[in-house]
Amino acid sequence: MKISVCRKAHFNAAHRLYNPAWDMAKNDAVFGLCNNPNFHGHNYKLEVWVKGEIDPETGYVIDMKDLKELIKTEIEDRFDHKNLNLDTEEFKELNPTAENICYVIWTILREKLNSKFELKIRLEETERNIVEYSGE
Amino acid sequence: MKISVCRKAHFNAAHRLYNPAWDMAKNDAVFGLCNNPNFHGHNYKLEVWVKGEIDPETGYVIDMKDLKELIKTEIEDRFDHKNLNLDTEEFKELNPTAENICYVIWTILREKLNSKFELKIRLEETERNIVEYSGE
Amino acid sequence: MKISVCRKAHFNAAHRLYNPAWDMAKNDAVFGLCNNPNFHGHNYKLEVWVKGEIDPETGYVIDMKDLKELIKTEIEDRFDHKNLNLDTEEFKELNPTAENICYVIWTILREKLNSKFELKIRLEETERNIVEYSGE
Amino acid sequence: MKISVCRKAHFNAAHRLYNPAWDMAKNDAVFGLCNNPNFHGHNYKLEVWVKGEIDPETGYVIDMKDLKELIKTEIEDRFDHKNLNLDTEEFKELNPTAENICYVIWTILREKLNSKFELKIRLEETERNIVEYSGE
Amino acid sequence: MKISVCRKAHFNAAHRLYNPAWDMAKNDAVFGLCNNPNFHGHNYKLEVWVKGEIDPETGYVIDMKDLKELIKTEIEDRFDHKNLNLDTEEFKELNPTAENICYVIWTILREKLNSKFELKIRLEETERNIVEYSGE
Amino acid sequence: MKISVCRKAHFNAAHRLYNPAWDMAKNDAVFGLCNNPNFHGHNYKLEVWVKGEIDPETGYVIDMKDLKELIKTEIEDRFDHKNLNLDTEEFKELNPTAENICYVIWTILREKLNSKFELKIRLEETERNIVEYSGE
């Protein structure tokens, strides 16, 4: 019997979308305003979903205080109030699209999370654009 | 490795629920206020979920500008500020319940979308009533 | 000492915006898609704000059960699942814009509400369009 | 061809998290403020998702009026404005964590719902903590 | 020139509404389910609005870190995960209706806040019931 | 008789908070993470409230298509996907706090809007931080 629990978090960051292998004209054509060399930014809303069995002693799948702390240490401290392109190791060589940010967050948390749990990440870049990844 | 991306949109439409094979009394019993012959209406909120691999050159599953344009051309232009029963081909013979609207939108977009993508539609008719279809 | 309390409600209705004194071309120019002769519709979200003194015996400004019932009887039963243009007395001669609907709701509730209370109505026609009226 | 429909509901309840097999110090260590012997409370937001085929006569998977009534009778009347630990049979011996509440609601509705339908429950305890169970 | 800034916060608490001067029958008639002697609870959402001039050196009306800390110390630590009737001084003799909680929060913060600022409190008890007080 | 109408919009931008008259230590002490020299960013949500009389011919206070276009031309085109500090005239010398952004937007729209209307701007920098200005 498996149940899913979710903890929400958020971080505010600047980024620029572009491919350094392309010239400015092609980057503008593909990424439009998102290719502004001076960056723009978002309030990213994060949902971390953990699936597992209920511990009969606590009634918890996972202690939410532990999950909250893990998200703070591994994700918020790393990305909040940062320039994703300039301030982070993860996006030095990787285009910080919502898809790639979601995949990177999943990879970071997957390593830290007990392997008995399934993990799904949902990331809202704006109210209209959302990404989900579950390790498939 | 597969990731899901979502674009949100919306359209405002009038509709009436009824089955022309039934008399008014049975339609009232089944559809209640939704059988008002003069129609009522909703703000429909639409989520279009596309699942596929991340393109390593762009970092995108699909270009959101293209998806946004596809939704505008195929769904918003067709249904926004329309009477679903009177103004659309799709619901001339089909009862425009949230379930059927969701299924119709999935069918329209499935034809236009590259077959390498999986597609899921989520449609909110009201804040309390939601429908999802993924082609199962 | 005056405090404000709010009760939320909602109704789903069809409407058409047009001025019968104008021809179709002018109505189209002014009201655009909202002038569809077959109607379109919305989920209207209503906030009824009542301002007054706290009753020391109950700790209430007004009993929310009474306010909820008043909104149901006077507003929801009148407008929910209706065609505002065809099914209601209020909009037989009055263009059912969000402004006019808000004003009409304020007028209806003002008559029924004890005069010791101040009244403000907030009406959301869509997530992006909102109207407020407080009797000024 | 299977489609999912959702009806939302809510209930407001008090609860306390603790394990009677542990002493107060261990309960405080595990459950923190949630172990307040005088209880605290939440606005629980519930989503009931039912998956099945569209009935060709109605265009419905399930009549939302029936599902709304089932949720009212079985869940809202049982838990709304209650102390989950003291006022309910279900949590006399079971710790009322969000996980256990979600599982209990699924079990109650599963028994009442036609077996041709799949059932998923989503429960928001706070805006930041959510649980989902689908009978896996 | 005066501008308003708002900081949001929240607390989860149990309460019971009743007037000890009345018998149970009258309390039931007035407060209904809210008079459950075993308590029920809510997620209270709080907005603290401070109005003043923009400091030309910082561009702030008030430092949000200070306002956030003030709300945490004075309101969240006092009311979060508490039974308002049993665990707080403020509601030992005062019925913890949304109106009275809003007024009490305004009074607590008014004393701590620099008198050059205007203060308004908005408190959501549920999504449908909201209260506002600004010291009028 | 005066009624208020609101149009919502949004823009995504990068910014950095600091006072060039101060050294880095003082800027860090006052602005914390917001003083990141590489910038961070937000999804700004904008509400433009216009108050005036209802035009008896249209039933509108102001044509929402005109207001939407004004916001697009004057605000979205100017600030969306921009670095407020580097890409805009308005914040070359002015610290782009939420308060100052709100004031600047009010000033820009006040000049363009017919003087018969009252104007109020509400700006959400994050879900927890909001600013309002109405020209007082």
Coordinates of C-alpha atoms in Angstrom, one line a residue, chain A:
Chain A
M1 CA 0.0 0.0 0.0
K2 CA 1.6 3.2 -1.2
I3 CA 0.6 6.8 -0.6
S4 CA 2.1 10.1 -1.9
V5 CA 2.9 13.2 0.1
C6 CA 3.9 16.6 -1.2
R7 CA 5.8 19.5 0.3
K8 CA 5.7 22.9 -1.4
A9 CA 8.5 25.3 -1.5
H10 CA 9.6 28.2 -3.7
F11 CA 12.7 30.2 -4.9
N12 CA 13.1 33.4 -6.8
A13 CA 15.9 33.5 -9.4
A14 CA 17.2 35.2 -12.5
H15 CA 18.1 33.3 -15.7
R16 CA 18.8 33.6 -19.4
L17 CA 18.0 31.0 -22.0
Y18 CA 20.4 30.5 -24.8
N19 CA 22.6 28.0 -26.6
P20 CA 26.3 29.2 -26.7
A21 CA 26.8 27.1 -29.9
W22 CA 24.4 29.4 -31.8
D23 CA 24.8 33.0 -32.8
M24 CA 22.6 35.7 -31.4
A25 CA 20.1 35.7 -34.3
K26 CA 19.4 32.0 -33.9
N27 CA 19.1 32.4 -30.1
D28 CA 16.7 35.3 -30.5
A29 CA 14.6 33.2 -33.0
V30 CA 14.4 30.3 -30.6
F31 CA 14.3 31.9 -27.2
G32 CA 12.9 35.3 -27.9
L33 CA 12.7 37.6 -24.9
C34 CA 14.1 34.8 -22.7
N35 CA 17.5 35.4 -24.4
N36 CA 17.9 38.9 -22.9
P37 CA 21.7 39.0 -22.1
N38 CA 20.9 41.0 -18.9
F39 CA 18.6 38.2 -17.6
H40 CA 15.0 38.2 -16.4
G41 CA 13.5 36.2 -13.5
H42 CA 10.8 34.2 -12.0
N43 CA 9.2 33.1 -8.7
Y44 CA 9.6 29.3 -9.1
K45 CA 7.1 27.2 -7.2
L46 CA 8.3 23.7 -6.3
E47 CA 6.3 20.6 -5.3
V48 CA 8.3 17.6 -4.0
W49 CA 6.2 14.4 -4.1
V50 CA 7.4 11.4 -2.1
K51 CA 5.7 8.1 -2.4
G52 CA 6.0 5.2 0.0
E53 CA 4.3 3.2 2.8
I54 CA 2.8 4.7 5.9
D55 CA 5.0 4.1 9.0
P56 CA 2.6 2.4 11.4
E57 CA 4.3 4.1 14.4
T58 CA 4.1 7.7 13.2
G59 CA 1.4 7.6 10.6
Y60 CA 3.8 9.4 8.3
V61 CA 5.3 8.4 4.9
I62 CA 8.2 10.7 5.7
D63 CA 8.6 13.3 8.4
M64 CA 7.6 16.6 6.7
K65 CA 10.1 18.5 8.9
D66 CA 12.9 16.4 7.4
L67 CA 11.6 16.8 3.9
K68 CA 11.2 20.6 4.4
E69 CA 14.8 20.8 5.8
L70 CA 16.1 18.7 2.9
I71 CA 14.4 21.0 0.3
K72 CA 15.8 24.1 2.2
T73 CA 19.3 22.8 2.3
E74 CA 19.6 21.2 -1.1
I75 CA 17.3 23.4 -3.3
E76 CA 16.4 26.8 -1.7
D77 CA 19.8 27.6 -0.3
R78 CA 21.3 26.7 -3.7
F79 CA 18.9 28.5 -6.1
D80 CA 17.0 31.2 -4.1
H81 CA 17.9 34.8 -4.9
K82 CA 20.5 33.5 -7.4
N83 CA 21.3 34.0 -11.0
L84 CA 21.0 30.4 -12.3
N85 CA 23.5 31.0 -15.2
L86 CA 26.2 32.8 -13.2
D87 CA 25.8 31.7 -9.5
T88 CA 25.3 27.9 -9.8
E89 CA 27.4 25.0 -10.8
E90 CA 24.4 23.1 -12.2
F91 CA 23.7 25.6 -15.0
K92 CA 27.2 26.7 -16.0
E93 CA 26.9 24.4 -19.0
L94 CA 23.2 23.6 -19.0
N95 CA 20.5 25.8 -20.3
P96 CA 18.2 26.7 -17.3
T97 CA 14.9 26.0 -19.0
A98 CA 12.1 24.9 -16.7
E99 CA 12.6 21.3 -18.0
N100 CA 16.3 21.3 -17.1
I101 CA 15.7 22.9 -13.7
C102 CA 13.1 20.3 -12.9
Y103 CA 15.4 17.5 -14.0
V104 CA 18.3 18.9 -11.9
I105 CA 16.2 19.2 -8.8
W106 CA 15.0 15.6 -9.2
T107 CA 18.6 14.4 -9.6
I108 CA 19.8 16.3 -6.5
L109 CA 17.0 15.1 -4.3
R110 CA 17.0 11.5 -5.7
E111 CA 20.6 11.1 -4.4
K112 CA 19.7 12.4 -0.9
L113 CA 16.4 10.6 -0.5
N114 CA 16.1 7.0 0.8
S115 CA 15.8 4.7 -2.2
K116 CA 12.7 3.1 -0.8
F117 CA 10.8 6.2 -1.8
E118 CA 9.6 7.2 -5.3
L119 CA 10.1 10.9 -6.2
K120 CA 8.3 13.3 -8.4
I121 CA 9.1 17.0 -9.0
R122 CA 6.7 19.6 -10.2
L123 CA 8.0 23.0 -11.0
E124 CA 5.9 26.1 -11.9
E125 CA 7.9 28.7 -13.7
T126 CA 4.9 30.9 -14.2
E127 CA 1.2 30.4 -13.6
R128 CA 0.8 29.2 -17.1
N129 CA 4.0 27.0 -17.6
I130 CA 4.5 23.9 -15.5
V131 CA 6.9 21.0 -15.7
E132 CA 6.8 17.5 -14.0
Y133 CA 9.4 14.8 -13.8
S134 CA 9.3 11.4 -12.0
G135 CA 12.4 9.6 -13.2
E136 CA 10.8 7.7 -16.0

